[in-house]
Amino acid sequence: MPLYAVLVQEEAPPPDSTPLCWLLLTTVPVHSFAEAVERIRWYGLRWQIEVYHKVLKSGCGVEKAQLAHVERLLPYLALLSIIAWRLFWMTLLARHAPEAPCTLVLAAHEWRALYAFHHKTQQVPVRPPTVGQVVLWIARLGGFLARKNDGPPGVTVLWRGWQRLSDIAAAWLAFHPS
């Protein structure tokens, strides 16, 4: 089996840091600089794929399913994949476009319920909050402390918060049917 190696080295690292040095091995042919750059981009996406699978395994518990027949397993996997994607996408959006409106990730009743619960009020604003705000509130529902030096919330606390938000949003719909 042919194997290709791509060496990535940082020529001018920031002061007081170790230079980056990766040796990537691949079975995908690499015959040019452009192809090497493409393989490096692929590798850079690997971590995001790992996080997505973590949501599927740890959050959704996909490995705990004891479905023996493919006819039952495939719809189950499809549903959990949508849930995992939504949480993963919400996490990325909060980091890369925190000022975007939360309506990109939440339905109207979800953000209103979340706002009312978080602020302990029944009065919700006309203008929806930002993605960054609602992701922080959802993470807090999941146990995120949001201390000064804490990093951004991850998918684990968002998953736990999302489960609580589902119940809060259902209660909101029960008491605010219009």
PDB file of C-alpha atoms in Angstrom:
ATOM      1  CA  MET A   1       0.000   0.000   0.000  1.00  0.00           C
ATOM      2  CA  PRO A   2       1.516   3.338  -0.982  1.00  0.00           C
ATOM      3  CA  LEU A   3       2.029   5.782   1.875  1.00  0.00           C
ATOM      4  CA  TYR A   4       2.637   9.522   1.527  1.00  0.00           C
ATOM      5  CA  ALA A   5       4.255  11.765   4.130  1.00  0.00           C
ATOM      6  CA  VAL A   6       3.671  15.490   4.569  1.00  0.00           C
ATOM      7  CA  LEU A   7       5.975  17.353   6.945  1.00  0.00           C
ATOM      8  CA  VAL A   8       4.607  20.573   8.405  1.00  0.00           C
ATOM      9  CA  GLN A   9       7.075  22.808  10.228  1.00  0.00           C
ATOM     10  CA  GLU A  10       6.602  26.287  11.620  1.00  0.00           C
ATOM     11  CA  GLU A  11       9.450  28.498  10.444  1.00  0.00           C
ATOM     12  CA  ALA A  12       8.785  31.563  12.599  1.00  0.00           C
ATOM     13  CA  PRO A  13       6.987  30.518  15.801  1.00  0.00           C
ATOM     14  CA  PRO A  14       5.890  33.116  18.351  1.00  0.00           C
ATOM     15  CA  PRO A  15       8.548  33.906  20.973  1.00  0.00           C
ATOM     16  CA  ASP A  16       8.754  31.482  23.906  1.00  0.00           C
ATOM     17  CA  SER A  17       6.861  28.717  22.107  1.00  0.00           C
ATOM     18  CA  THR A  18       7.831  25.420  20.585  1.00  0.00           C
ATOM     19  CA  PRO A  19       7.644  25.410  16.782  1.00  0.00           C
ATOM     20  CA  LEU A  20       4.866  23.348  15.288  1.00  0.00           C
ATOM     21  CA  CYS A  21       6.100  20.127  13.673  1.00  0.00           C
ATOM     22  CA  TRP A  22       3.677  17.539  12.278  1.00  0.00           C
ATOM     23  CA  LEU A  23       4.451  14.489  10.233  1.00  0.00           C
ATOM     24  CA  LEU A  24       1.217  13.506   8.535  1.00  0.00           C
ATOM     25  CA  LEU A  25       0.981  10.091   6.936  1.00  0.00           C
ATOM     26  CA  THR A  26      -1.722   9.394   4.373  1.00  0.00           C
ATOM     27  CA  THR A  27      -2.701   6.867   1.756  1.00  0.00           C
ATOM     28  CA  VAL A  28      -4.155   9.674  -0.355  1.00  0.00           C
ATOM     29  CA  PRO A  29      -1.655  10.614  -3.082  1.00  0.00           C
ATOM     30  CA  VAL A  30       0.371  13.807  -2.569  1.00  0.00           C
ATOM     31  CA  HIS A  31       2.251  14.888  -5.694  1.00  0.00           C
ATOM     32  CA  SER A  32       2.230  18.677  -5.388  1.00  0.00           C
ATOM     33  CA  PHE A  33       2.392  21.507  -2.878  1.00  0.00           C
ATOM     34  CA  ALA A  34      -1.309  22.234  -3.470  1.00  0.00           C
ATOM     35  CA  GLU A  35      -2.198  18.626  -2.671  1.00  0.00           C
ATOM     36  CA  ALA A  36      -0.041  18.771   0.474  1.00  0.00           C
ATOM     37  CA  VAL A  37      -1.847  21.935   1.617  1.00  0.00           C
ATOM     38  CA  GLU A  38      -5.200  20.222   0.997  1.00  0.00           C
ATOM     39  CA  ARG A  39      -4.164  17.209   3.145  1.00  0.00           C
ATOM     40  CA  ILE A  40      -3.066  19.602   5.895  1.00  0.00           C
ATOM     41  CA  ARG A  41      -6.491  21.292   5.772  1.00  0.00           C
ATOM     42  CA  TRP A  42      -8.139  17.887   6.048  1.00  0.00           C
ATOM     43  CA  TYR A  43      -6.057  17.109   9.108  1.00  0.00           C
ATOM     44  CA  GLY A  44      -6.992  20.463  10.622  1.00  0.00           C
ATOM     45  CA  LEU A  45     -10.659  19.447  10.438  1.00  0.00           C
ATOM     46  CA  ARG A  46      -9.999  16.178  12.246  1.00  0.00           C
ATOM     47  CA  TRP A  47     -10.529  17.713  15.686  1.00  0.00           C
ATOM     48  CA  GLN A  48     -13.967  19.002  14.734  1.00  0.00           C
ATOM     49  CA  ILE A  49     -14.925  15.519  13.557  1.00  0.00           C
ATOM     50  CA  GLU A  50     -13.701  14.118  16.888  1.00  0.00           C
ATOM     51  CA  VAL A  51     -15.873  16.610  18.800  1.00  0.00           C
ATOM     52  CA  TYR A  52     -18.918  15.723  16.669  1.00  0.00           C
ATOM     53  CA  HIS A  53     -18.386  12.035  17.433  1.00  0.00           C
ATOM     54  CA  LYS A  54     -18.006  12.871  21.125  1.00  0.00           C
ATOM     55  CA  VAL A  55     -21.466  14.462  21.051  1.00  0.00           C
ATOM     56  CA  LEU A  56     -22.866  11.352  19.355  1.00  0.00           C
ATOM     57  CA  LYS A  57     -21.208   8.975  21.820  1.00  0.00           C
ATOM     58  CA  SER A  58     -21.179  10.820  25.147  1.00  0.00           C
ATOM     59  CA  GLY A  59     -24.114  13.189  24.798  1.00  0.00           C
ATOM     60  CA  CYS A  60     -26.521  11.177  22.674  1.00  0.00           C
ATOM     61  CA  GLY A  61     -25.362   7.801  23.990  1.00  0.00           C
ATOM     62  CA  VAL A  62     -25.420   6.265  20.537  1.00  0.00           C
ATOM     63  CA  GLU A  63     -23.338   3.293  21.667  1.00  0.00           C
ATOM     64  CA  LYS A  64     -25.878   2.424  24.363  1.00  0.00           C
ATOM     65  CA  ALA A  65     -28.576   1.718  21.799  1.00  0.00           C
ATOM     66  CA  GLN A  66     -29.329  -1.947  21.720  1.00  0.00           C
ATOM     67  CA  LEU A  67     -31.061  -1.963  18.376  1.00  0.00           C
ATOM     68  CA  ALA A  68     -30.279  -5.218  16.629  1.00  0.00           C
ATOM     69  CA  HIS A  69     -31.925  -4.558  13.281  1.00  0.00           C
ATOM     70  CA  VAL A  70     -30.648  -2.086  10.719  1.00  0.00           C
ATOM     71  CA  GLU A  71     -34.239  -0.957   9.982  1.00  0.00           C
ATOM     72  CA  ARG A  72     -34.419   0.414  13.528  1.00  0.00           C
ATOM     73  CA  LEU A  73     -30.824   1.535  13.854  1.00  0.00           C
ATOM     74  CA  LEU A  74     -30.679   3.785  10.767  1.00  0.00           C
ATOM     75  CA  PRO A  75     -33.585   6.108  11.726  1.00  0.00           C
ATOM     76  CA  TYR A  76     -32.192   6.276  15.264  1.00  0.00           C
ATOM     77  CA  LEU A  77     -28.750   7.242  13.972  1.00  0.00           C
ATOM     78  CA  ALA A  78     -30.271   9.805  11.610  1.00  0.00           C
ATOM     79  CA  LEU A  79     -32.124  11.512  14.473  1.00  0.00           C
ATOM     80  CA  LEU A  80     -29.112  11.502  16.778  1.00  0.00           C
ATOM     81  CA  SER A  81     -26.904  12.828  13.976  1.00  0.00           C
ATOM     82  CA  ILE A  82     -29.199  15.827  13.600  1.00  0.00           C
ATOM     83  CA  ILE A  83     -29.104  16.483  17.335  1.00  0.00           C
ATOM     84  CA  ALA A  84     -25.312  16.136  17.454  1.00  0.00           C
ATOM     85  CA  TRP A  85     -24.896  18.396  14.427  1.00  0.00           C
ATOM     86  CA  ARG A  86     -27.163  21.050  15.953  1.00  0.00           C
ATOM     87  CA  LEU A  87     -25.179  21.153  19.198  1.00  0.00           C
ATOM     88  CA  PHE A  88     -21.856  21.112  17.400  1.00  0.00           C
ATOM     89  CA  TRP A  89     -22.971  23.849  14.987  1.00  0.00           C
ATOM     90  CA  MET A  90     -24.290  25.983  17.841  1.00  0.00           C
ATOM     91  CA  THR A  91     -20.927  25.692  19.612  1.00  0.00           C
ATOM     92  CA  LEU A  92     -19.022  26.727  16.482  1.00  0.00           C
ATOM     93  CA  LEU A  93     -21.406  29.576  15.700  1.00  0.00           C
ATOM     94  CA  ALA A  94     -21.066  30.948  19.234  1.00  0.00           C
ATOM     95  CA  ARG A  95     -17.290  31.052  18.806  1.00  0.00           C
ATOM     96  CA  HIS A  96     -17.148  32.424  15.267  1.00  0.00           C
ATOM     97  CA  ALA A  97     -20.293  34.600  15.038  1.00  0.00           C
ATOM     98  CA  PRO A  98     -21.385  35.345  18.625  1.00  0.00           C
ATOM     99  CA  GLU A  99     -23.281  38.496  17.620  1.00  0.00           C
ATOM    100  CA  ALA A 100     -25.569  36.634  15.198  1.00  0.00           C
ATOM    101  CA  PRO A 101     -29.229  36.460  16.244  1.00  0.00           C
ATOM    102  CA  CYS A 102     -30.141  33.402  18.276  1.00  0.00           C
ATOM    103  CA  THR A 103     -32.979  32.658  15.864  1.00  0.00           C
ATOM    104  CA  LEU A 104     -30.334  30.883  13.769  1.00  0.00           C
ATOM    105  CA  VAL A 105     -30.119  28.145  16.406  1.00  0.00           C
ATOM    106  CA  LEU A 106     -33.309  28.354  18.486  1.00  0.00           C
ATOM    107  CA  ALA A 107     -37.025  28.458  17.721  1.00  0.00           C
ATOM    108  CA  ALA A 108     -38.935  31.459  19.045  1.00  0.00           C
ATOM    109  CA  HIS A 109     -40.450  29.556  21.985  1.00  0.00           C
ATOM    110  CA  GLU A 110     -37.014  28.149  22.911  1.00  0.00           C
ATOM    111  CA  TRP A 111     -35.207  31.474  23.155  1.00  0.00           C
ATOM    112  CA  ARG A 112     -38.159  33.123  24.907  1.00  0.00           C
ATOM    113  CA  ALA A 113     -38.358  30.318  27.474  1.00  0.00           C
ATOM    114  CA  LEU A 114     -34.597  30.453  27.972  1.00  0.00           C
ATOM    115  CA  TYR A 115     -34.626  34.243  28.389  1.00  0.00           C
ATOM    116  CA  ALA A 116     -37.525  34.135  30.879  1.00  0.00           C
ATOM    117  CA  PHE A 117     -35.945  31.315  32.878  1.00  0.00           C
ATOM    118  CA  HIS A 118     -32.501  32.903  32.960  1.00  0.00           C
ATOM    119  CA  HIS A 119     -33.761  36.380  33.883  1.00  0.00           C
ATOM    120  CA  LYS A 120     -36.578  35.103  36.129  1.00  0.00           C
ATOM    121  CA  THR A 121     -39.193  37.166  34.340  1.00  0.00           C
ATOM    122  CA  GLN A 122     -42.185  36.649  32.085  1.00  0.00           C
ATOM    123  CA  GLN A 123     -41.345  39.737  30.038  1.00  0.00           C
ATOM    124  CA  VAL A 124     -39.192  38.849  27.050  1.00  0.00           C
ATOM    125  CA  PRO A 125     -37.661  41.394  24.678  1.00  0.00           C
ATOM    126  CA  VAL A 126     -38.991  41.906  21.179  1.00  0.00           C
ATOM    127  CA  ARG A 127     -35.504  41.589  19.719  1.00  0.00           C
ATOM    128  CA  PRO A 128     -33.952  38.149  20.248  1.00  0.00           C
ATOM    129  CA  PRO A 129     -30.639  37.881  22.081  1.00  0.00           C
ATOM    130  CA  THR A 130     -27.425  36.890  20.313  1.00  0.00           C
ATOM    131  CA  VAL A 131     -26.122  33.380  19.725  1.00  0.00           C
ATOM    132  CA  GLY A 132     -23.282  34.086  22.155  1.00  0.00           C
ATOM    133  CA  GLN A 133     -25.729  35.019  24.916  1.00  0.00           C
ATOM    134  CA  VAL A 134     -28.042  32.038  24.515  1.00  0.00           C
ATOM    135  CA  VAL A 135     -25.170  29.560  24.249  1.00  0.00           C
ATOM    136  CA  LEU A 136     -23.798  30.888  27.534  1.00  0.00           C
ATOM    137  CA  TRP A 137     -27.243  30.597  29.161  1.00  0.00           C
ATOM    138  CA  ILE A 138     -27.681  27.041  27.850  1.00  0.00           C
ATOM    139  CA  ALA A 139     -24.201  26.142  29.090  1.00  0.00           C
ATOM    140  CA  ARG A 140     -25.060  27.550  32.523  1.00  0.00           C
ATOM    141  CA  LEU A 141     -28.113  25.283  32.577  1.00  0.00           C
ATOM    142  CA  GLY A 142     -25.654  22.438  32.011  1.00  0.00           C
ATOM    143  CA  GLY A 143     -23.360  23.417  34.872  1.00  0.00           C
ATOM    144  CA  PHE A 144     -20.967  25.843  33.169  1.00  0.00           C
ATOM    145  CA  LEU A 145     -19.724  28.363  35.749  1.00  0.00           C
ATOM    146  CA  ALA A 146     -18.672  31.128  33.327  1.00  0.00           C
ATOM    147  CA  ARG A 147     -15.868  32.342  35.550  1.00  0.00           C
ATOM    148  CA  LYS A 148     -13.571  35.089  34.336  1.00  0.00           C
ATOM    149  CA  ASN A 149     -10.788  32.766  33.145  1.00  0.00           C
ATOM    150  CA  ASP A 150     -12.974  29.902  31.919  1.00  0.00           C
ATOM    151  CA  GLY A 151     -12.770  29.219  28.212  1.00  0.00           C
ATOM    152  CA  PRO A 152     -15.823  29.031  26.004  1.00  0.00           C
ATOM    153  CA  PRO A 153     -18.374  26.348  26.918  1.00  0.00           C
ATOM    154  CA  GLY A 154     -17.950  22.982  25.258  1.00  0.00           C
ATOM    155  CA  VAL A 155     -20.392  20.490  23.868  1.00  0.00           C
ATOM    156  CA  THR A 156     -20.697  18.489  27.106  1.00  0.00           C
ATOM    157  CA  VAL A 157     -22.175  21.336  29.186  1.00  0.00           C
ATOM    158  CA  LEU A 158     -24.227  22.417  26.183  1.00  0.00           C
ATOM    159  CA  TRP A 159     -25.651  18.916  25.883  1.00  0.00           C
ATOM    160  CA  ARG A 160     -26.664  18.886  29.545  1.00  0.00           C
ATOM    161  CA  GLY A 161     -28.082  22.406  29.260  1.00  0.00           C
ATOM    162  CA  TRP A 162     -29.925  21.493  26.065  1.00  0.00           C
ATOM    163  CA  GLN A 163     -31.705  18.669  27.874  1.00  0.00           C
ATOM    164  CA  ARG A 164     -32.894  21.105  30.537  1.00  0.00           C
ATOM    165  CA  LEU A 165     -33.871  23.680  27.915  1.00  0.00           C
ATOM    166  CA  SER A 166     -36.091  21.099  26.225  1.00  0.00           C
ATOM    167  CA  ASP A 167     -38.160  20.782  29.409  1.00  0.00           C
ATOM    168  CA  ILE A 168     -38.184  24.544  30.005  1.00  0.00           C
ATOM    169  CA  ALA A 169     -39.325  25.194  26.424  1.00  0.00           C
ATOM    170  CA  ALA A 170     -42.072  22.557  26.723  1.00  0.00           C
ATOM    171  CA  ALA A 171     -43.328  24.252  29.891  1.00  0.00           C
ATOM    172  CA  TRP A 172     -43.207  27.609  28.115  1.00  0.00           C
ATOM    173  CA  LEU A 173     -45.432  26.252  25.337  1.00  0.00           C
ATOM    174  CA  ALA A 174     -47.850  24.798  27.892  1.00  0.00           C
ATOM    175  CA  PHE A 175     -48.253  28.151  29.643  1.00  0.00           C
ATOM    176  CA  HIS A 176     -47.925  30.407  26.581  1.00  0.00           C
ATOM    177  CA  PRO A 177     -49.826  28.551  23.833  1.00  0.00           C
ATOM    178  CA  SER A 178     -50.168  31.518  21.456  1.00  0.00           C
TER     179      SER A 178
END
